[in-house]
Structure formats: C-alpha cells, structure tokens
Coordinates of C-alpha atoms in Angstrom, one line a residue:
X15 CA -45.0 3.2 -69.1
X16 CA -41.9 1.8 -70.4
X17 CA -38.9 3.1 -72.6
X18 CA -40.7 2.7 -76.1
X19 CA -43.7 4.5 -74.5
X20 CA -42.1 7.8 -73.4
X21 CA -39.2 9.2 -75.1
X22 CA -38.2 10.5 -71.7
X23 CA -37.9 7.8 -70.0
X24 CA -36.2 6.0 -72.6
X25 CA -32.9 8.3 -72.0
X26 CA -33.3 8.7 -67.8
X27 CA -31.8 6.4 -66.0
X28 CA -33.6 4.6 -62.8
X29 CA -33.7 7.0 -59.5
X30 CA -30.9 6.0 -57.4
X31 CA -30.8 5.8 -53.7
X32 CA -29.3 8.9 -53.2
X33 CA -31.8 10.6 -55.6
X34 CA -34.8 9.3 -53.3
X35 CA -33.1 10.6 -50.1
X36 CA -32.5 13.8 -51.5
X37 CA -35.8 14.3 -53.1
X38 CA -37.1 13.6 -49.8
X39 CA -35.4 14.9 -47.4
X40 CA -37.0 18.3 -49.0
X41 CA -40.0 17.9 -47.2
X42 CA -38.7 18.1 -43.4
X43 CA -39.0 22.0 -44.8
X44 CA -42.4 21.5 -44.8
X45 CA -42.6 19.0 -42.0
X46 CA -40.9 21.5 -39.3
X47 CA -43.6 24.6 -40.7
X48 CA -46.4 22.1 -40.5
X49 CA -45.9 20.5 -37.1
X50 CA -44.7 24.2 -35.6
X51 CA -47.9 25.8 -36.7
X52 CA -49.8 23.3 -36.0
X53 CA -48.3 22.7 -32.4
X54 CA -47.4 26.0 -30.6
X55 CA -48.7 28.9 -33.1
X56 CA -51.7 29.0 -31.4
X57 CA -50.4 28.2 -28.5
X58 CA -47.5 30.6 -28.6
X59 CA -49.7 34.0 -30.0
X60 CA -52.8 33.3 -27.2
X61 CA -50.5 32.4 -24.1
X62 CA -47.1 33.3 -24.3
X63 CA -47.5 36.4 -26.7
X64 CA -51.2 37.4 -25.3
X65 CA -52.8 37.8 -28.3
X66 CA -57.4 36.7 -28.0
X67 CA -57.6 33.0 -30.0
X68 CA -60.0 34.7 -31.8
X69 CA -57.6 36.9 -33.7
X70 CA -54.9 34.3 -34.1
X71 CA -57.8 32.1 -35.4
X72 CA -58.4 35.6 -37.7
X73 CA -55.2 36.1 -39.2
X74 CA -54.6 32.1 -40.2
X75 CA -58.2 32.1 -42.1
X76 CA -57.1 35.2 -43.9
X77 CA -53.6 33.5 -44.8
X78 CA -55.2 30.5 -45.4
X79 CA -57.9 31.8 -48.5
X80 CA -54.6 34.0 -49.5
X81 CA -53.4 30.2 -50.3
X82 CA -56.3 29.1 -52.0
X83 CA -55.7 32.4 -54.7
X84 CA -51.9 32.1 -55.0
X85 CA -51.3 28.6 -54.7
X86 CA -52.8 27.5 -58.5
X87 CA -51.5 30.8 -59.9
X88 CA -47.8 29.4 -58.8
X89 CA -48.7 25.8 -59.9
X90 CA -49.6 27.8 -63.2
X91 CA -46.6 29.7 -63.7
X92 CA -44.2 26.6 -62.2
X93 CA -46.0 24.3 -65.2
X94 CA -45.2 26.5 -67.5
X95 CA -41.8 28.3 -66.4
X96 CA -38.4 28.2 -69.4
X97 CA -34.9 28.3 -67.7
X98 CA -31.7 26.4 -68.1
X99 CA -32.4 24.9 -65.1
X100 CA -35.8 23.6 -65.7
X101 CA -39.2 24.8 -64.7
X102 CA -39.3 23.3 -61.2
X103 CA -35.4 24.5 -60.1
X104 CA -35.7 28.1 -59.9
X105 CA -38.4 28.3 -57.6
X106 CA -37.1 25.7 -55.0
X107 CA -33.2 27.5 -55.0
X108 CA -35.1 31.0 -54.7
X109 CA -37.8 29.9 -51.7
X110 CA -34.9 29.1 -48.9
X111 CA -33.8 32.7 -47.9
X112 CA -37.1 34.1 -48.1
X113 CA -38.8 30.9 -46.4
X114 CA -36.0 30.4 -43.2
X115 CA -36.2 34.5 -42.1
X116 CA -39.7 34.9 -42.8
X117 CA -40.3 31.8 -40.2
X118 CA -37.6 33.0 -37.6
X119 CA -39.4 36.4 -38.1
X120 CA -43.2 34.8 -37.1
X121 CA -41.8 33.2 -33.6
X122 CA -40.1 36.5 -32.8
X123 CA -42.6 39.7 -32.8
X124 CA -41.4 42.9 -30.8
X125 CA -42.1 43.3 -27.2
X126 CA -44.7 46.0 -26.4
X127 CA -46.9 45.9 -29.6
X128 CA -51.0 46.3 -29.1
X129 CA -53.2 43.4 -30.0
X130 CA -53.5 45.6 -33.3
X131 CA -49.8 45.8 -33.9
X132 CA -49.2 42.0 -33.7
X133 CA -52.2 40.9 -35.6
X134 CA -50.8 42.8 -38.8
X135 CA -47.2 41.3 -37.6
X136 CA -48.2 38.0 -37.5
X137 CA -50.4 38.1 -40.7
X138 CA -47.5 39.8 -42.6
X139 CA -45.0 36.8 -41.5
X140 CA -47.6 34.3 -42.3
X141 CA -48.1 35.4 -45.7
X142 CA -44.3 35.6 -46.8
X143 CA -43.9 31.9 -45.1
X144 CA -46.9 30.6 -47.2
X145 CA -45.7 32.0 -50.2
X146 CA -42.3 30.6 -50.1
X147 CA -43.2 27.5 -48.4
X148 CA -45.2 27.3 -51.6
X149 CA -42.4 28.6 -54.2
X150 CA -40.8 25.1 -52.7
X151 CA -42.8 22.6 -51.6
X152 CA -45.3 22.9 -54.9
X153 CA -42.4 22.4 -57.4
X154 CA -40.9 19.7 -55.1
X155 CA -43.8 17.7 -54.6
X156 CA -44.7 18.2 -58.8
X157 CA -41.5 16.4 -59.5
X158 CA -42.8 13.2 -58.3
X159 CA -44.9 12.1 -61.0
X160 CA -42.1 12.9 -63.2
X161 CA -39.7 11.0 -61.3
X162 CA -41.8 7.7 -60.9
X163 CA -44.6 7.4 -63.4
X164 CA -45.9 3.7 -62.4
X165 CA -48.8 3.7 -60.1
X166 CA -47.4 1.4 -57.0
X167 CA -43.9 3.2 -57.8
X168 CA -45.3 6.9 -57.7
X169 CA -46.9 6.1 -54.1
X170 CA -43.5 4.4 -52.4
X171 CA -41.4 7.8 -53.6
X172 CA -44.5 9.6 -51.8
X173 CA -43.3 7.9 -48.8
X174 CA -40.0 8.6 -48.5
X175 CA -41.5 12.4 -48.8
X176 CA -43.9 12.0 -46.0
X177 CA -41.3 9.9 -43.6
X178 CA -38.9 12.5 -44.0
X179 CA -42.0 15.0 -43.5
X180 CA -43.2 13.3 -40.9
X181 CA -40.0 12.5 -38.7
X182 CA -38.6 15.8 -39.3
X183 CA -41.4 18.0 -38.0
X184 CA -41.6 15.5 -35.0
X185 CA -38.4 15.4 -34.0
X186 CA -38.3 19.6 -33.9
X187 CA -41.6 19.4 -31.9
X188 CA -40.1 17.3 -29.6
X189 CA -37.1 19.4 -29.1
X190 CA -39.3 22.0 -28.6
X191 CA -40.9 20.1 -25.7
X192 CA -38.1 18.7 -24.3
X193 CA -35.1 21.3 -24.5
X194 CA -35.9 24.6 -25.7
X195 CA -39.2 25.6 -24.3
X196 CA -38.7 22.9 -21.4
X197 CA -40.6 22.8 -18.6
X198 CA -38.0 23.8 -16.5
X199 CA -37.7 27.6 -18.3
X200 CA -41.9 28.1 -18.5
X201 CA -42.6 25.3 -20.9
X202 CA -44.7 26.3 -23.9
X203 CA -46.9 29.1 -22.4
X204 CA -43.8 31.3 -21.9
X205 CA -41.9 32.8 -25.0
X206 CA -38.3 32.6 -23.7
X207 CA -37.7 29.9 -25.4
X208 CA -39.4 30.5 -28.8
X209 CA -36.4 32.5 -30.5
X210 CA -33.7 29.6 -30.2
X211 CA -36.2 27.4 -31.8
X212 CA -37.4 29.5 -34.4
X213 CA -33.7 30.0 -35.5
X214 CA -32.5 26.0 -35.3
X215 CA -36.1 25.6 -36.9
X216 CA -35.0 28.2 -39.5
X217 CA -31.4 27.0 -40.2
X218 CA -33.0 23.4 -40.8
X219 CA -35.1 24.5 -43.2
X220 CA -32.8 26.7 -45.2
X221 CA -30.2 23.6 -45.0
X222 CA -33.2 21.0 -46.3
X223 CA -34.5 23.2 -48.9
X224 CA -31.1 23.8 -50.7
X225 CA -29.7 20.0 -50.2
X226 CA -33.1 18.8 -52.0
X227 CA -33.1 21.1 -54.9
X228 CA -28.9 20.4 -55.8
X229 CA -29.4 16.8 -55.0
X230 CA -32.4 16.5 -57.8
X231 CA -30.2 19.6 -59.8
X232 CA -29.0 16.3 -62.7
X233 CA -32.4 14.9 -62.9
X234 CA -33.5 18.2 -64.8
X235 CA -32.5 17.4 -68.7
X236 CA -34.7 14.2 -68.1
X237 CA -37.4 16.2 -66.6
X238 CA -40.1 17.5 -69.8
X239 CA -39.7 21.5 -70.8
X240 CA -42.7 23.5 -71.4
X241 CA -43.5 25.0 -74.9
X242 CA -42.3 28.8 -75.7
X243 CA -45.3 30.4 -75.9
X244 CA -46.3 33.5 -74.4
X245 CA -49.1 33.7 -71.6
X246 CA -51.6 36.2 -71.1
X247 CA -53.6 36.9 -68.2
X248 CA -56.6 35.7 -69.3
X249 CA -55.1 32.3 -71.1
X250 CA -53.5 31.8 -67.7
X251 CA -56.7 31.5 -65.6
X252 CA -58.7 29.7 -68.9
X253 CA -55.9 26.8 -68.6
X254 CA -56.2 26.7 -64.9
X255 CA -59.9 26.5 -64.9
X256 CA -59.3 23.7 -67.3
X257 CA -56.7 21.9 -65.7
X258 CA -59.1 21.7 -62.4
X259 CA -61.9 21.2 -64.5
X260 CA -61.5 17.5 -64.0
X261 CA -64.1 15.3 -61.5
X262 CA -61.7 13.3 -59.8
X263 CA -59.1 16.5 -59.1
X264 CA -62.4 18.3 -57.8
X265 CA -63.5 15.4 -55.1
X266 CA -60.0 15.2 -54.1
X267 CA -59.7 18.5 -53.8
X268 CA -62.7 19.1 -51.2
X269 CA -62.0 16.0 -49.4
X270 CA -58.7 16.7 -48.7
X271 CA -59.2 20.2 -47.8
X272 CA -62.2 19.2 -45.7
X273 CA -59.9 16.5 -43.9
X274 CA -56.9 18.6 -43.5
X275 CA -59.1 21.0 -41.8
X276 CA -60.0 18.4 -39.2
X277 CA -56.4 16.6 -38.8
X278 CA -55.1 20.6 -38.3
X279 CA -58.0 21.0 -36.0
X280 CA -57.0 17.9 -33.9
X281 CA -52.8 19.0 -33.8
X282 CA -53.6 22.2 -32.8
X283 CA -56.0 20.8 -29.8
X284 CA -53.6 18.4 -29.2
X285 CA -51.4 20.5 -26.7
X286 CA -54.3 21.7 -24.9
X287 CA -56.1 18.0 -24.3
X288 CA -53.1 17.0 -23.2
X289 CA -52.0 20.3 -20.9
X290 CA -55.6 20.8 -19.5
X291 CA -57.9 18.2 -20.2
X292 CA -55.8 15.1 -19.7
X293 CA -53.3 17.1 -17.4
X294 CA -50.2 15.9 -18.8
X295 CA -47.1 17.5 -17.9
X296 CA -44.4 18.0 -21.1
X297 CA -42.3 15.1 -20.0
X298 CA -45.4 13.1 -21.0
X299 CA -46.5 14.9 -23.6
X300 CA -42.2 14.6 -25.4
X301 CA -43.2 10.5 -24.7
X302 CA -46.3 10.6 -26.8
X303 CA -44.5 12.7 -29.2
X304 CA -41.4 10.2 -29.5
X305 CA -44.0 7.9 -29.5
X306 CA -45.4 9.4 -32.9
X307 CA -41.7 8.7 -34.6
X308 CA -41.8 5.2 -35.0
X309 CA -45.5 5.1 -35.2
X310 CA -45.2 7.4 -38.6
X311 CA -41.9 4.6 -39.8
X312 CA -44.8 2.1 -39.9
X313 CA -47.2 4.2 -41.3
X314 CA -44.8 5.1 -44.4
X315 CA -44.2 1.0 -44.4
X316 CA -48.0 -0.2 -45.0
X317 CA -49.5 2.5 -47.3
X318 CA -48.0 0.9 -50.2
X319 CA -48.8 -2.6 -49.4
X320 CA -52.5 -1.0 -48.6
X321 CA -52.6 0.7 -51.8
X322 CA -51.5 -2.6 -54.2
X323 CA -54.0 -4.7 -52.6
X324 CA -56.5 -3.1 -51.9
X325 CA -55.9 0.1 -54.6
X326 CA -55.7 3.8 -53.4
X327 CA -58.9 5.0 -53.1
X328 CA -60.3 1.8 -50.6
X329 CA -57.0 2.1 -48.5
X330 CA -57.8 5.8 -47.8
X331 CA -61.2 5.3 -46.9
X332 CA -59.8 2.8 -44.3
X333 CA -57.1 4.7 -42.6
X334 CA -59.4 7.6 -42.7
X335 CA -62.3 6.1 -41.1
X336 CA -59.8 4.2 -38.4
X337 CA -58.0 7.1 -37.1
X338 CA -61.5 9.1 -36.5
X339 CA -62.5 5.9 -34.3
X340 CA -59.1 5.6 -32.5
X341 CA -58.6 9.6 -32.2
X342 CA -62.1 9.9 -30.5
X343 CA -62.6 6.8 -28.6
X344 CA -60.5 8.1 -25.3
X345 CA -62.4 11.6 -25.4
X346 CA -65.8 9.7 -25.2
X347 CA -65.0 7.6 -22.9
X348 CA -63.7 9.9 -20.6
X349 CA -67.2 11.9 -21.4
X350 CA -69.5 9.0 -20.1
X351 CA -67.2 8.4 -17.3
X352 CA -66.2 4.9 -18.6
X353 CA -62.3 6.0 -18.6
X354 CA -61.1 6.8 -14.9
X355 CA -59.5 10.3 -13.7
X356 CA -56.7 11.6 -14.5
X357 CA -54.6 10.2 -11.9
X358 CA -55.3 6.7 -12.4
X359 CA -52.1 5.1 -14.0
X360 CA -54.4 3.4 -16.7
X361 CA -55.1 7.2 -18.7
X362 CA -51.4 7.8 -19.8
X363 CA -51.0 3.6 -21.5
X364 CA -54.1 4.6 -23.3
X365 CA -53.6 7.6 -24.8
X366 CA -50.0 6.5 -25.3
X367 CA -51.1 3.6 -27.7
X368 CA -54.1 5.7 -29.2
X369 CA -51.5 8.0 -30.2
X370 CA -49.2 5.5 -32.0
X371 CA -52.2 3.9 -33.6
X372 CA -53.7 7.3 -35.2
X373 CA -49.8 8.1 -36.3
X374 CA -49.6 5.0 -38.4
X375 CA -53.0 5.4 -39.9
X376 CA -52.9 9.3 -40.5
X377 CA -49.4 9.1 -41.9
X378 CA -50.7 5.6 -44.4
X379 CA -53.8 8.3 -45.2
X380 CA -51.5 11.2 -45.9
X381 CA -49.2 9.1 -48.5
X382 CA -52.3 8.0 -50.4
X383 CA -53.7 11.1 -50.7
X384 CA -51.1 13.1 -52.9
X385 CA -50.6 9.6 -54.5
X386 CA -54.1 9.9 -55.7
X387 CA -53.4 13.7 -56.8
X388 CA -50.2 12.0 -58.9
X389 CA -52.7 9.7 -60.7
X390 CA -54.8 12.7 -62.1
X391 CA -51.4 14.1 -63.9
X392 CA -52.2 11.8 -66.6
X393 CA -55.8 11.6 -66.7
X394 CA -55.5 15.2 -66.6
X395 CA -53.1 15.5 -70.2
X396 CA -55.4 13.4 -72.2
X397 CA -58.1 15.5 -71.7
X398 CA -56.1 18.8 -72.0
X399 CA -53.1 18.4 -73.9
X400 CA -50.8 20.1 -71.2
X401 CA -48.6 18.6 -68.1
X402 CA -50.1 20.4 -65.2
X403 CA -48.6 18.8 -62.2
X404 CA -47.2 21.8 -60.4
X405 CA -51.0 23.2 -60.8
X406 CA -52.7 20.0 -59.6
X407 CA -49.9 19.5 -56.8
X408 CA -51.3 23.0 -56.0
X409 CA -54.4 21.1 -54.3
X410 CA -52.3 19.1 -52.0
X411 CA -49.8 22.2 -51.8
X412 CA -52.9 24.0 -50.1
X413 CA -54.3 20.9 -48.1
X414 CA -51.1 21.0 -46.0
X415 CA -51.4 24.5 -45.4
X416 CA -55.5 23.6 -44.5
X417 CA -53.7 21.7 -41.6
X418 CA -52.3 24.8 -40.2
X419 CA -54.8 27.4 -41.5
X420 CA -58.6 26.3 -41.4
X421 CA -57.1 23.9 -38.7
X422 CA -56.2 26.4 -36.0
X423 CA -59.2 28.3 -37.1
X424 CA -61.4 26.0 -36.2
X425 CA -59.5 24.9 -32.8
X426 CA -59.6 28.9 -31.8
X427 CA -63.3 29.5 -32.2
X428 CA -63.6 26.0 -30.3
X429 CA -61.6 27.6 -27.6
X430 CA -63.1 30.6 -27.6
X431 CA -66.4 29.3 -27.1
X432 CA -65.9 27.3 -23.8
X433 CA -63.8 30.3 -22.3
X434 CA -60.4 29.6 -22.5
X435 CA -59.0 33.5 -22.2
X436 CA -55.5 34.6 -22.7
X437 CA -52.7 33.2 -20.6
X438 CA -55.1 30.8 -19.0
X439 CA -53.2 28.7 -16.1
X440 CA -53.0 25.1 -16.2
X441 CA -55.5 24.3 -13.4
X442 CA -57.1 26.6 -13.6
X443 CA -60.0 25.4 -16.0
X444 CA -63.2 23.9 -14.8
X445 CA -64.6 20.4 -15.6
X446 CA -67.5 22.5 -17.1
X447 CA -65.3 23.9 -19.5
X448 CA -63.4 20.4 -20.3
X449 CA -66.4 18.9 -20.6
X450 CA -67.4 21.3 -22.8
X451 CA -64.7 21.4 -24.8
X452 CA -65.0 17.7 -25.3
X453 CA -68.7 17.4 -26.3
X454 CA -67.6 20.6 -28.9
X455 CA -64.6 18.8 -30.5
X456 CA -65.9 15.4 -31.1
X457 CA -69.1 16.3 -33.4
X458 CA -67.0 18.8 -35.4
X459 CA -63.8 16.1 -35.8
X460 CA -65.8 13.1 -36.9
X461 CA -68.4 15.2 -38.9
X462 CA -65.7 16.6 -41.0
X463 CA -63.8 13.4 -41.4
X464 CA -67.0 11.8 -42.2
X465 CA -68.0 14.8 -45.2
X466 CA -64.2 14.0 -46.6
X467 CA -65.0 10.4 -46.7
X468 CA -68.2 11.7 -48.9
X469 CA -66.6 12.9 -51.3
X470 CA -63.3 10.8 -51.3
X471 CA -65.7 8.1 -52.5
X472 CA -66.2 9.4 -55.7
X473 CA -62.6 9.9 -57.4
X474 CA -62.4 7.5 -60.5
X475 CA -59.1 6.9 -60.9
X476 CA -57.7 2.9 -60.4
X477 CA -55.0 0.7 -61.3
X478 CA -56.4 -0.3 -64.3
X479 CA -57.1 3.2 -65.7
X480 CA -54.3 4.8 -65.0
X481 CA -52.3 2.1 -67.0
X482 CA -55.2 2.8 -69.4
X483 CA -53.7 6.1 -69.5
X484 CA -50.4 6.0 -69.5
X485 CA -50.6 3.3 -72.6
X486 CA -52.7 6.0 -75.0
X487 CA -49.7 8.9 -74.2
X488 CA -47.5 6.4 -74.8
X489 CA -49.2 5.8 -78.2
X490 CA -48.9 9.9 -78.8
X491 CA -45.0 9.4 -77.4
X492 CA -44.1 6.8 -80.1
X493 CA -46.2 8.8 -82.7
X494 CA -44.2 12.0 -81.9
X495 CA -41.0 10.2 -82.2
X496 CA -41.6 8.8 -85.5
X497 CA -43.6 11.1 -87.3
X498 CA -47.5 9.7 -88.1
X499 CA -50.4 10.9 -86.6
X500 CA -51.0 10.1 -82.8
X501 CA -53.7 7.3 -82.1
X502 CA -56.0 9.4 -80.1
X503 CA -58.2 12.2 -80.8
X504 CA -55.5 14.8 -79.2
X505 CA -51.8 15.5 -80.6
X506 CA -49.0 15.4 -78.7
X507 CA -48.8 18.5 -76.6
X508 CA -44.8 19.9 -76.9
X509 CA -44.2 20.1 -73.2
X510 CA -44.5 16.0 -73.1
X511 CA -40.9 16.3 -75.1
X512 CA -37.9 15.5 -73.1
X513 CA -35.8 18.9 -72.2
X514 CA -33.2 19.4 -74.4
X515 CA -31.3 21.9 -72.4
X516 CA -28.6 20.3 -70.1
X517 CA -28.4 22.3 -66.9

C-alpha cells in the first residue's frame, strides 16, 4: 500500500533502524518465559521441588485453557482501547512490574509446602505471568502489521522479533546451564540455584519490556485510533466471534496450536533425552545449546528468502515437515540399534548437528507462522469493517504459550507413563524405560506435526491476494480522504483513520 492508498502512511515516516531493534528486542521478554518454562519448569517442580509430573502437567493445562478465555478478551479490549498514548502503549508500560515479580515469584516457592500447597502456588504464579506476559507480548506483536504493511516487509520485521526471541531465551538457558544451576552446585535437579536465575531472568525482562515500549512510544500518532464508542458485554464477544470467524484465521489457529503443542512437547523432553536417554552431562548439553544461537541467526536469515520465492504458506509446510524428520531421525535410529551407545564418540557430532539443523528450520517455521497471522489483518477488515490485530495476534499470543502449556502437558503424562518418579537419579533409569520413552515420544511428535501440516494446508491467503487486499482499503482510504462513496460494498470503518492525538 503506498502513500495515496493509506492516509496513514502517507504522514509516517519509514521505520528506522533503531525503531526495528527496539520493537524487537521486546520479545527476549517472551523469549526468556518461553525457553525457561519450556526448559526447567518441569524439570525444576518434579525434581528439584518434588512435586509428581502429573500435577505439574495439571496446573500448566489449567493455565494453559485460562489462556485460551483471556487471551481474545485482551486482544478485544487492546483493539479497541482510547488513551493519549494509543491503544497498544498502556498495556505494554503496565505488564513489566506485574510480569518480572510474578516470574521471580514461580522459580521461588516456600520450603516445607505439601504437594497441595505448591500446586495452588504454582498455578497462582502461572496465571499472573500469563496474563501479563499477555498484557505485553499481544499489543507488541499487534503493532507489526501496523508498522510494515507489505507482505515480504511484514515477515522480515517478524524476524528481527523472533531473533531477539530466540537468542534471548537461549542465551538465559544457557546461563542457566552453565553458571547458575552449574553442574558443580547440583546442576538442574537441585534448586539452589533457581532464585539467582529467576531474579537476573526477572530484571531482563522488566528492562526489555520498558526499552521496547519507550523506544516504539513516537510511532503512536502514526499508529490508527479506535472509534469512541461504548462496548457492552455482549457486543464484545459478537465482534470477537466475528473477527475469528474467518477460514484462514481458524486453520492457522488449530495448526499452530496443534504444532506448538508438539515443539513445547519436544523442549520440555529435551533435558531429559539428553540427561537420561543420551546421557549427556550439562557441559554438553550448554554446547548444543550455544549451538542453537547461531543456528536460530540463520534461521531468521532464510525465512524471508523462503517466503518470497516460494510464498508463506509452501515455506512453512517445508520447514515444518524438515524439522519433524531431522528432530526424530537420531531417536529411531538409536531404537533399531542402527546409532551406537552412548559412549561411542560418533552420538554427541550427531545430535550436535541435528540440533543446529532443527534450530534453523523451527526458528524459519516460527517467523512464517505469525507472518501468516499478519496477512489475515487485512483480509480480516474487508469483511468486518474493524482493525482487529491485537485480537487475531491473540492466536499466536496463545500458540507461544501452547509451547509451554499443552507442551509440558503432554511431556508429563509421557513421563509419567514410563515411570519416571520424583527426584529420579541420573542412572538410575532402565533401558526398558528409555526405550519406552522413545517408542512413546516419536508417534505423538510426528503425529501432531503431521495434523498441523493438515490443516496448515488450507489457509488462503498469498501474495497476490493480500495485495488484492490492501489495494480495495486503499480504495476506501482515498474515498475517506476525499469525501465520495468508497468503491466496495463496506465503508470505511473509523479506526482505519490515522490518530490524531500526539502522545
């Protein structure tokens, strides 16, 4: 869409450098949540706290269909939200207190507490983290479509997201590994060194969240202002119900909560293939994960070149289809005995480059994927008459939080069903078990990989439509401006005007 098109964009001037890194360095918020759930929650509640898998697994389904009520209802509100400051600001500036104690709170439950006492503990934490994470990361991410309208544009701002996302939660993971629940103090499975790390983890995030939301504060007079209208209840959920109402936004929305659930199921397994099944010690495992850093650089690098040749939905089926091969090949190997034992010096190479590979294509995957979501914003007015990107960045809002909710669900019944008790000591697990846990894990991954695919298939959004798209509300922009009657069937809705408030 070009200046004549949009009356917005004919007074914003182009995103500057600075303006990209501070958009994105927002998301190592939810990188450093992501990767810490998705890395040592389950870990840290079933060995180093005590607390059955089972429960864990309990209290992160519960938090996880909490999500899937609040989420749109906050995509809702954020769409339509009046303040000097915008509709997005308000929410980002309020979620960092909230978020950062909240999250040092979770890694840090009292001593002495019954498995009762720290199952509501940990559920209560959870929930005020998911909210906040969401008052944040929901208006964040519904800035981006704003910020870049073009299709190829739209998916390389998604990647600065993700590479700060990415990199961020890796390198806190690592330090996790490496320096504050070292080997050397207990490693993982103890929890001395769980409250340092929480309140680095916490600080970070804090810092992040406030850096992202001043550094994006003069964007807001270009960004569009809601209508003043007043909202009931039931209006509220009629326009959500709408708004999601559309065929594309529904695949997406399956598929990517179907898929998050397996990529969550394989980070939180992750410590324990490599722990027990692989028998790793952390040194190895802080290689693999450094390994992961330049491994996610590369997959930031080739999702837009996948995406402009061969168009979003075809790249995604790719990298998705690719990592499910390359994630599972060593495990089946090592099932039919092709891949020697563990102390053959071949095992550590391989899983070394498997896990660099997977990186690069489950990082390409995960900047498509919201880049797809962007795509429906306009789709999505045409046939409403309303901007509804903080509702619609509600679906990817809540896939993120499928990677540490349904996730760790599933990787806690998994566990629970070949035996694995509380505080179980590396070495101390049979082959029948590993074995077990091995023949368990691959049909579930690659099923649900294979069921996103499914429905990934159908979205209907291209190149070509989208442009299709964006040149009819342009038609309704240059109609508004001057008066006549818009082209197409709709009128221009008000909240497609530029603000006029200056912050």
């Amino acid at each position: 869409m070009n200046a004549a098109q949009d009356p917005a964009a004919a007074i914003a001037p182009p995103l500057t450098l600075r303006h990209r890194l501070l958009y994105g360095v927002g998301s190592v918020s939810t990188g450093i949540k992501t990767r810490s759930f998705t890395a040592f929650l389950l870990i840290f509640y079933n060995q180093a706290v005590g607390l059955p898998p089972a429960m864990v697994a309990t209290v992160i389904l519960i938090a996880t269909i909490y999500d899937s009520i609040v989420d749109p209802i906050i995509g809702q509100v954020s769409d339509n939200f009046r303040s000097r400051i915008g509709r997005r600001h308000p929410f980002m500036y309020a979620a960092a207190v909230p978020l950062a104690v909240a999250f040092y709170l979770l890694w840090n439950p009292p001593l002495g507490f019954s498995h009762g006492q720290l199952f509501v503990y940990m559920l209560a934490c959870l929930l005020v983290v998911r909210t906040f994470d969401t008052f944040f990361e929901l208006p964040n991410a519904a800035l981006g479509p704003e910020l870049a309208p073009a299709y190829n544009e739209r998916t390389k701002l998604i990647s600065w997201r993700k590479a700060f996302e990415t990199c961020g939660g890796l390198i806190m993971v690592l330090s996790g590994y490496r320096y504050f629940m070292a080997e050397s103090s207990g490693g993982v499975t103890e929890r001395g060194g769980y409250s340092l790390y929480a309140l680095v983890a916490a600080a970070m995030i804090f810092i992040v969240i406030i850096a992202s939301a001043a550094g994006t504060h003069d964007r807001i007079v270009y960004l569009r202002q809601p209508p003043e209208r007043k909202l009931t209840f039931r209006t509220t959920f009629s326009e959500i119900f709408a708004t999601l109402n559309n065929a594309s936004f529904v695949f997406m929305a399956i598929a990517g909560m179907i898929y998050m659930a397996a990529i969550g199921a394989r980070a939180a397994m992750e410590v324990y293939f490599y722990l027990y099944f692989w028998a790793f010690d952390q040194d190895q495992i802080a290689i693999l994960t450094i390994a992961q850093v330049p491994g996610s650089l590369v997959g930031v690098l080739i999702a837009p070149p996948l995406a402009a040749c061969l168009g979003k939905k075809r790249a995604t089926l790719l990298v998705w289809f690719s990592a499910m091969v390359v994630t599972l090949l060593p495990l089946a190997l090592r099932v039919v005995d092709i891949l020697p034992g563990n102390d053959h010096w071949i095992v550590f190479p391989v899983l070394l480059v498997e896990n660099v590979v997977t990186q690069i294509l489950l990082i390409a995957g995960a900047v498509l994927v919201p880049a797809m979501i962007s795509d429906i914003v306009e789709d999505s007015e045409l046939k409403t008459g309303r901007r509804s990107e903080g509702l619609l960045f509600s679906a990817d809002n809540l896939f993120r939080k499928f990677v540490s909710g349904i996730g760790v669900f599933v990787a806690g019944m998994v566990l629970s069903a070949v035996g694995f008790s509380m505080k179980t000591p590396v070495g101390s697990v049979t082959e029948r078990q590993l074995d077990s846990l091995a023949l368990l894990y691959i049909p579930i991954y690659g099923g649900l990989i294979l069921i996103a695919m499914i429905f990934v298939s159908r979205y209907r959004i291209s190149k070509e439509l989208h442009e299709e798209n964006l040149r009819r509300l342009g038609e309704k922009y240059a109609a508004a401006q001057i008066g006549t009657p818009a082209t197409d069937e709709q009128a221009l809705p008000r909240e497609t005007r530029p603000n006029p408030v200056h912050p």
